[in-house]
Tab-separated table of C-alpha atoms in Angstrom:
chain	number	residue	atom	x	y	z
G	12	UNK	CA	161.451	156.012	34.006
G	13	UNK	CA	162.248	156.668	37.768
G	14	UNK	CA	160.617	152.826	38.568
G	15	UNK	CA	162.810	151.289	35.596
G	16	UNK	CA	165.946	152.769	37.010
G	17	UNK	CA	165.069	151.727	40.740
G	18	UNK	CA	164.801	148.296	39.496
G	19	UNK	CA	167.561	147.963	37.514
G	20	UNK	CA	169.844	150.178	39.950
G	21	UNK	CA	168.207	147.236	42.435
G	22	UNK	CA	169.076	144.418	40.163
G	23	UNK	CA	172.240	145.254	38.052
G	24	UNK	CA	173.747	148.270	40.654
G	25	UNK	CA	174.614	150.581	37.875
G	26	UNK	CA	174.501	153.901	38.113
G	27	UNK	CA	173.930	156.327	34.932
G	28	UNK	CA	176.028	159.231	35.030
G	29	UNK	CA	175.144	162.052	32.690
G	30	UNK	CA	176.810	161.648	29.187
G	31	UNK	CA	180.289	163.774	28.916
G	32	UNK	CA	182.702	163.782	25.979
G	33	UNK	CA	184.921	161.601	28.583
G	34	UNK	CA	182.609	159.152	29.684
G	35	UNK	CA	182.325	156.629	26.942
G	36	UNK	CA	180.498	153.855	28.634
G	37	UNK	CA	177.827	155.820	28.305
G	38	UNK	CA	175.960	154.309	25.488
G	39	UNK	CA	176.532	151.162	26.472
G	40	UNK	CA	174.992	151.802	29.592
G	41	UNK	CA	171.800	153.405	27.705
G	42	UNK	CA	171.754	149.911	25.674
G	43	UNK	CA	171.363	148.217	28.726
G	44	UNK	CA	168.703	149.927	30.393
G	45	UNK	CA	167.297	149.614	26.561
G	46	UNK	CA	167.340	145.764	27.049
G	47	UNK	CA	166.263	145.643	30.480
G	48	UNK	CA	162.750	148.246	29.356
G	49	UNK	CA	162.380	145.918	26.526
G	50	UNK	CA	162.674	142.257	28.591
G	51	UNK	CA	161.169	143.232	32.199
G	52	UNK	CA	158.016	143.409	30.377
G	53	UNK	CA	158.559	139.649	29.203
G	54	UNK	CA	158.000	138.031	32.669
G	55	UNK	CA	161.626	137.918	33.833
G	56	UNK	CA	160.226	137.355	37.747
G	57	UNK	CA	163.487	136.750	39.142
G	58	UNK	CA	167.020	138.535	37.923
G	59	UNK	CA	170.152	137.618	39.796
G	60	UNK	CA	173.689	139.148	38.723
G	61	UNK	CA	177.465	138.967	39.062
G	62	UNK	CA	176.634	135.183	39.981
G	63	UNK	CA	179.700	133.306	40.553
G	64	UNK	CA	179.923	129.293	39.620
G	65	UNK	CA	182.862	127.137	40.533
G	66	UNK	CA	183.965	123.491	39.229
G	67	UNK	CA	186.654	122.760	41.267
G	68	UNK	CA	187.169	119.155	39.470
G	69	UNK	CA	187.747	121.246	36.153
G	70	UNK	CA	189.558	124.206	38.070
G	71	UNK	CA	187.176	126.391	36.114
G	72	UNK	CA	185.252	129.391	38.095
G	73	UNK	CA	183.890	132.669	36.340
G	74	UNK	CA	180.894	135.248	37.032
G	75	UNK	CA	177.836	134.986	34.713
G	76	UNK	CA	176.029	138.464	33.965
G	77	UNK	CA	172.647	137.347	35.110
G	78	UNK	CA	170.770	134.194	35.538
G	79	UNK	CA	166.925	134.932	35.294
G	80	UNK	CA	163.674	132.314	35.822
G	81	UNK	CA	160.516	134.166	34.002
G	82	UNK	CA	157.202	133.767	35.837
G	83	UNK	CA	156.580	130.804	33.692
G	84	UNK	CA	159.227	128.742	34.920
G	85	UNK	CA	161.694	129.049	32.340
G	86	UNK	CA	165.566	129.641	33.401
G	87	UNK	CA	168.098	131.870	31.337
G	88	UNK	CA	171.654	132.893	31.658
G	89	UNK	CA	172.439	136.170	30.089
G	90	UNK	CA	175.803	137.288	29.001
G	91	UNK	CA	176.512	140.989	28.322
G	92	UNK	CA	179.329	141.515	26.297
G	93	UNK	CA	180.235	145.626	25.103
G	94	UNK	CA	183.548	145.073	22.978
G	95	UNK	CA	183.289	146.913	19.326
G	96	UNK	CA	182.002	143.672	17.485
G	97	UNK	CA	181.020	140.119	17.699
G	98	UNK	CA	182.876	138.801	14.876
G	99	UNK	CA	180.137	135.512	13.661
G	100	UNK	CA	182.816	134.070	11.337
G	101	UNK	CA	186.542	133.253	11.741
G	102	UNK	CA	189.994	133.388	9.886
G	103	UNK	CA	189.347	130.353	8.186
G	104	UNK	CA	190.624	128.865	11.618
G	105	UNK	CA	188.792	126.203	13.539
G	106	UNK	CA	188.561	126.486	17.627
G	107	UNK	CA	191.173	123.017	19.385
G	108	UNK	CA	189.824	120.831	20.234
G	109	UNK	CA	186.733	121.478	17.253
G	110	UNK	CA	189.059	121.439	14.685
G	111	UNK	CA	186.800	118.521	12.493
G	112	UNK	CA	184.173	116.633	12.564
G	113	UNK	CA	180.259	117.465	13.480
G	114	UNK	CA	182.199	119.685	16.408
G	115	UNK	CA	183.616	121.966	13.750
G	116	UNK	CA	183.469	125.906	15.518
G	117	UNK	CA	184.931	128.786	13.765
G	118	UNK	CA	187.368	130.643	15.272
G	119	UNK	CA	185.372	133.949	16.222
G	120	UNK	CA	184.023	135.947	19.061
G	121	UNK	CA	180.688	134.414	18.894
G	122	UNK	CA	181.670	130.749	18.768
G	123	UNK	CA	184.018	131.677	22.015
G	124	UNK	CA	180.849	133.488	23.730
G	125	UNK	CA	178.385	130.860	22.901
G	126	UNK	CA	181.016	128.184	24.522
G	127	UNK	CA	181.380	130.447	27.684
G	128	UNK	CA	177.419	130.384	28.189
G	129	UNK	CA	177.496	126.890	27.455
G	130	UNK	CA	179.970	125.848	30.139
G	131	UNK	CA	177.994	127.845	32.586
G	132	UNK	CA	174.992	126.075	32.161
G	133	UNK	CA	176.898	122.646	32.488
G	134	UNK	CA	178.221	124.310	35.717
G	135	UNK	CA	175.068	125.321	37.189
G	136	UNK	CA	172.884	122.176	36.197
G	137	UNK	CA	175.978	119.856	37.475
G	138	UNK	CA	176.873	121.591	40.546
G	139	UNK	CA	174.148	123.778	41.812
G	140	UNK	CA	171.535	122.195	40.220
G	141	UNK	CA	170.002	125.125	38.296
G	142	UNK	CA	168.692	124.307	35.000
G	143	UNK	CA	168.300	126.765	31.846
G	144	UNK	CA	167.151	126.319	28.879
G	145	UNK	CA	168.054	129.793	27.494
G	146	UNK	CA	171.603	131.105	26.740
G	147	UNK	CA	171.780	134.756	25.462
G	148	UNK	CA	174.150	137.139	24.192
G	149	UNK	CA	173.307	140.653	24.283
G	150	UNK	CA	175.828	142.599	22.825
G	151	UNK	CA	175.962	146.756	24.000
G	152	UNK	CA	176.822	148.206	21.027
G	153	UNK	CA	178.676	152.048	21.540
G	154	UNK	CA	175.994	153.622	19.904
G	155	UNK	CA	173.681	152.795	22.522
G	156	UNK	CA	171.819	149.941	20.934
G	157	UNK	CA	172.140	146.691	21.484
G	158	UNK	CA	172.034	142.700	19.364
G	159	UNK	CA	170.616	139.873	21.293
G	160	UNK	CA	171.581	136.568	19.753
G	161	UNK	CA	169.676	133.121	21.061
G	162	UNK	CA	172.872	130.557	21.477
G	163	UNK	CA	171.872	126.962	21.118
G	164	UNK	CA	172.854	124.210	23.422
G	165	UNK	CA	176.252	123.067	22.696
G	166	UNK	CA	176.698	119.628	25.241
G	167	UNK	CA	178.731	117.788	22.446
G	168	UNK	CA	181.112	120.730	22.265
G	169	UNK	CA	181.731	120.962	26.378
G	170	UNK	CA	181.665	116.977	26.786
G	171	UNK	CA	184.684	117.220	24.097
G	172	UNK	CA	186.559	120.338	26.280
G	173	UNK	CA	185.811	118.690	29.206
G	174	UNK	CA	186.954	115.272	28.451
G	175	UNK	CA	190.298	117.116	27.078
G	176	UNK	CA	191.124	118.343	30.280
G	177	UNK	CA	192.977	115.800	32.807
G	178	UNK	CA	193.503	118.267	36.460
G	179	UNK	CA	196.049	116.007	37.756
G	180	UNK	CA	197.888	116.790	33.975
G	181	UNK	CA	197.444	120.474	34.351
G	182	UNK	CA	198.677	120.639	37.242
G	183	UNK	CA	202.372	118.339	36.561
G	184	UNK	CA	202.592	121.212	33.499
G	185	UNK	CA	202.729	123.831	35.753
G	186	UNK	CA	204.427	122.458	38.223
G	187	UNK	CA	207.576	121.717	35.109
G	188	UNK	CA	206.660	125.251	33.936
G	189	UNK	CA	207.853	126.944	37.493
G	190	UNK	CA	211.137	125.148	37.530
């Protein structure tokens, strides 16, 4: 137990503070260290987190959890995501611009959290050249457990919100909008 939290206190800087009636983060930290016992063991040889990926072009920047390359070769990007529930279907509302079509995406947490990833992994194969081939979702649920869910490769989807988006447009808009 003392190894497991040097490396994750090493890789993740969290610190576990014992549980109080106040501090309610704490099972979501325990599901954490719950999926880091259960994946170190899988060959994750390199963990990196809090990376932060910019696409100036796009005006897009954000900070992924962790981006991990297993022993074998094979890249990941992990999102951690502790809000009460991943909601897997919508209102009977469909995500602009996926409103139709083969790009049809419900309206829900999931769909939102599985584009994120998605757009991360265009960012890091198109400007840092990092390729993964694995997106995850690990959701820290408050009773100290946690979901993983496997998100599949979306490029359709982010060619369509990326081809959407005109900079020079965006930035006439705003421009109007402070007047």
């Amino acid at each position: 137990a003392e190894r497991l939290a040097q490396e994750l206190s090493t890789h993740t800087r969290v610190t576990i503070r014992p549980h109080s009636p106040t501090n309610k983060s704490y099972p979501k930290i325990k599901a954490l260290y719950k999926w880091y016992a259960d994946h170190i063991e899988m060959g994750y040889g390199y963990l990196e987190p809090e990376v932060r990926v910019v696409y100036p072009y796009y005006l897009i920047a954000g900070t992924i959890d962790l981006v991990s390359e297993a022993y074998n070769g094979t890249k990941a990007i992990i999102d951690f995501k502790t809000n009460e529930e991943i909601t897997l279907a919508g209102y009977n509302n469909m995500l602009p611009p996926f409103q139709r079509g083969k790009l049809k995406l419900s309206d829900c947490s999931y769909c939102i959290y599985a584009l994120q990833l998605n757009l991360y992994r265009r960012i890091l194969a198109e400007r840092y050249n990092w390729h993964a081939e694995n997106l995850v979702l690990v959701h820290l649920e408050s009773s100290g457990n946690y979901v993983e869910y496997n998100v599949r490769q979306m490029d359709d989807h982010i060619d369509a919100m990326l081809r959407d988006y005109d900079p020079e447009e965006w930035e006439v808009q705003q421009a109007m909008a402070e007047e």
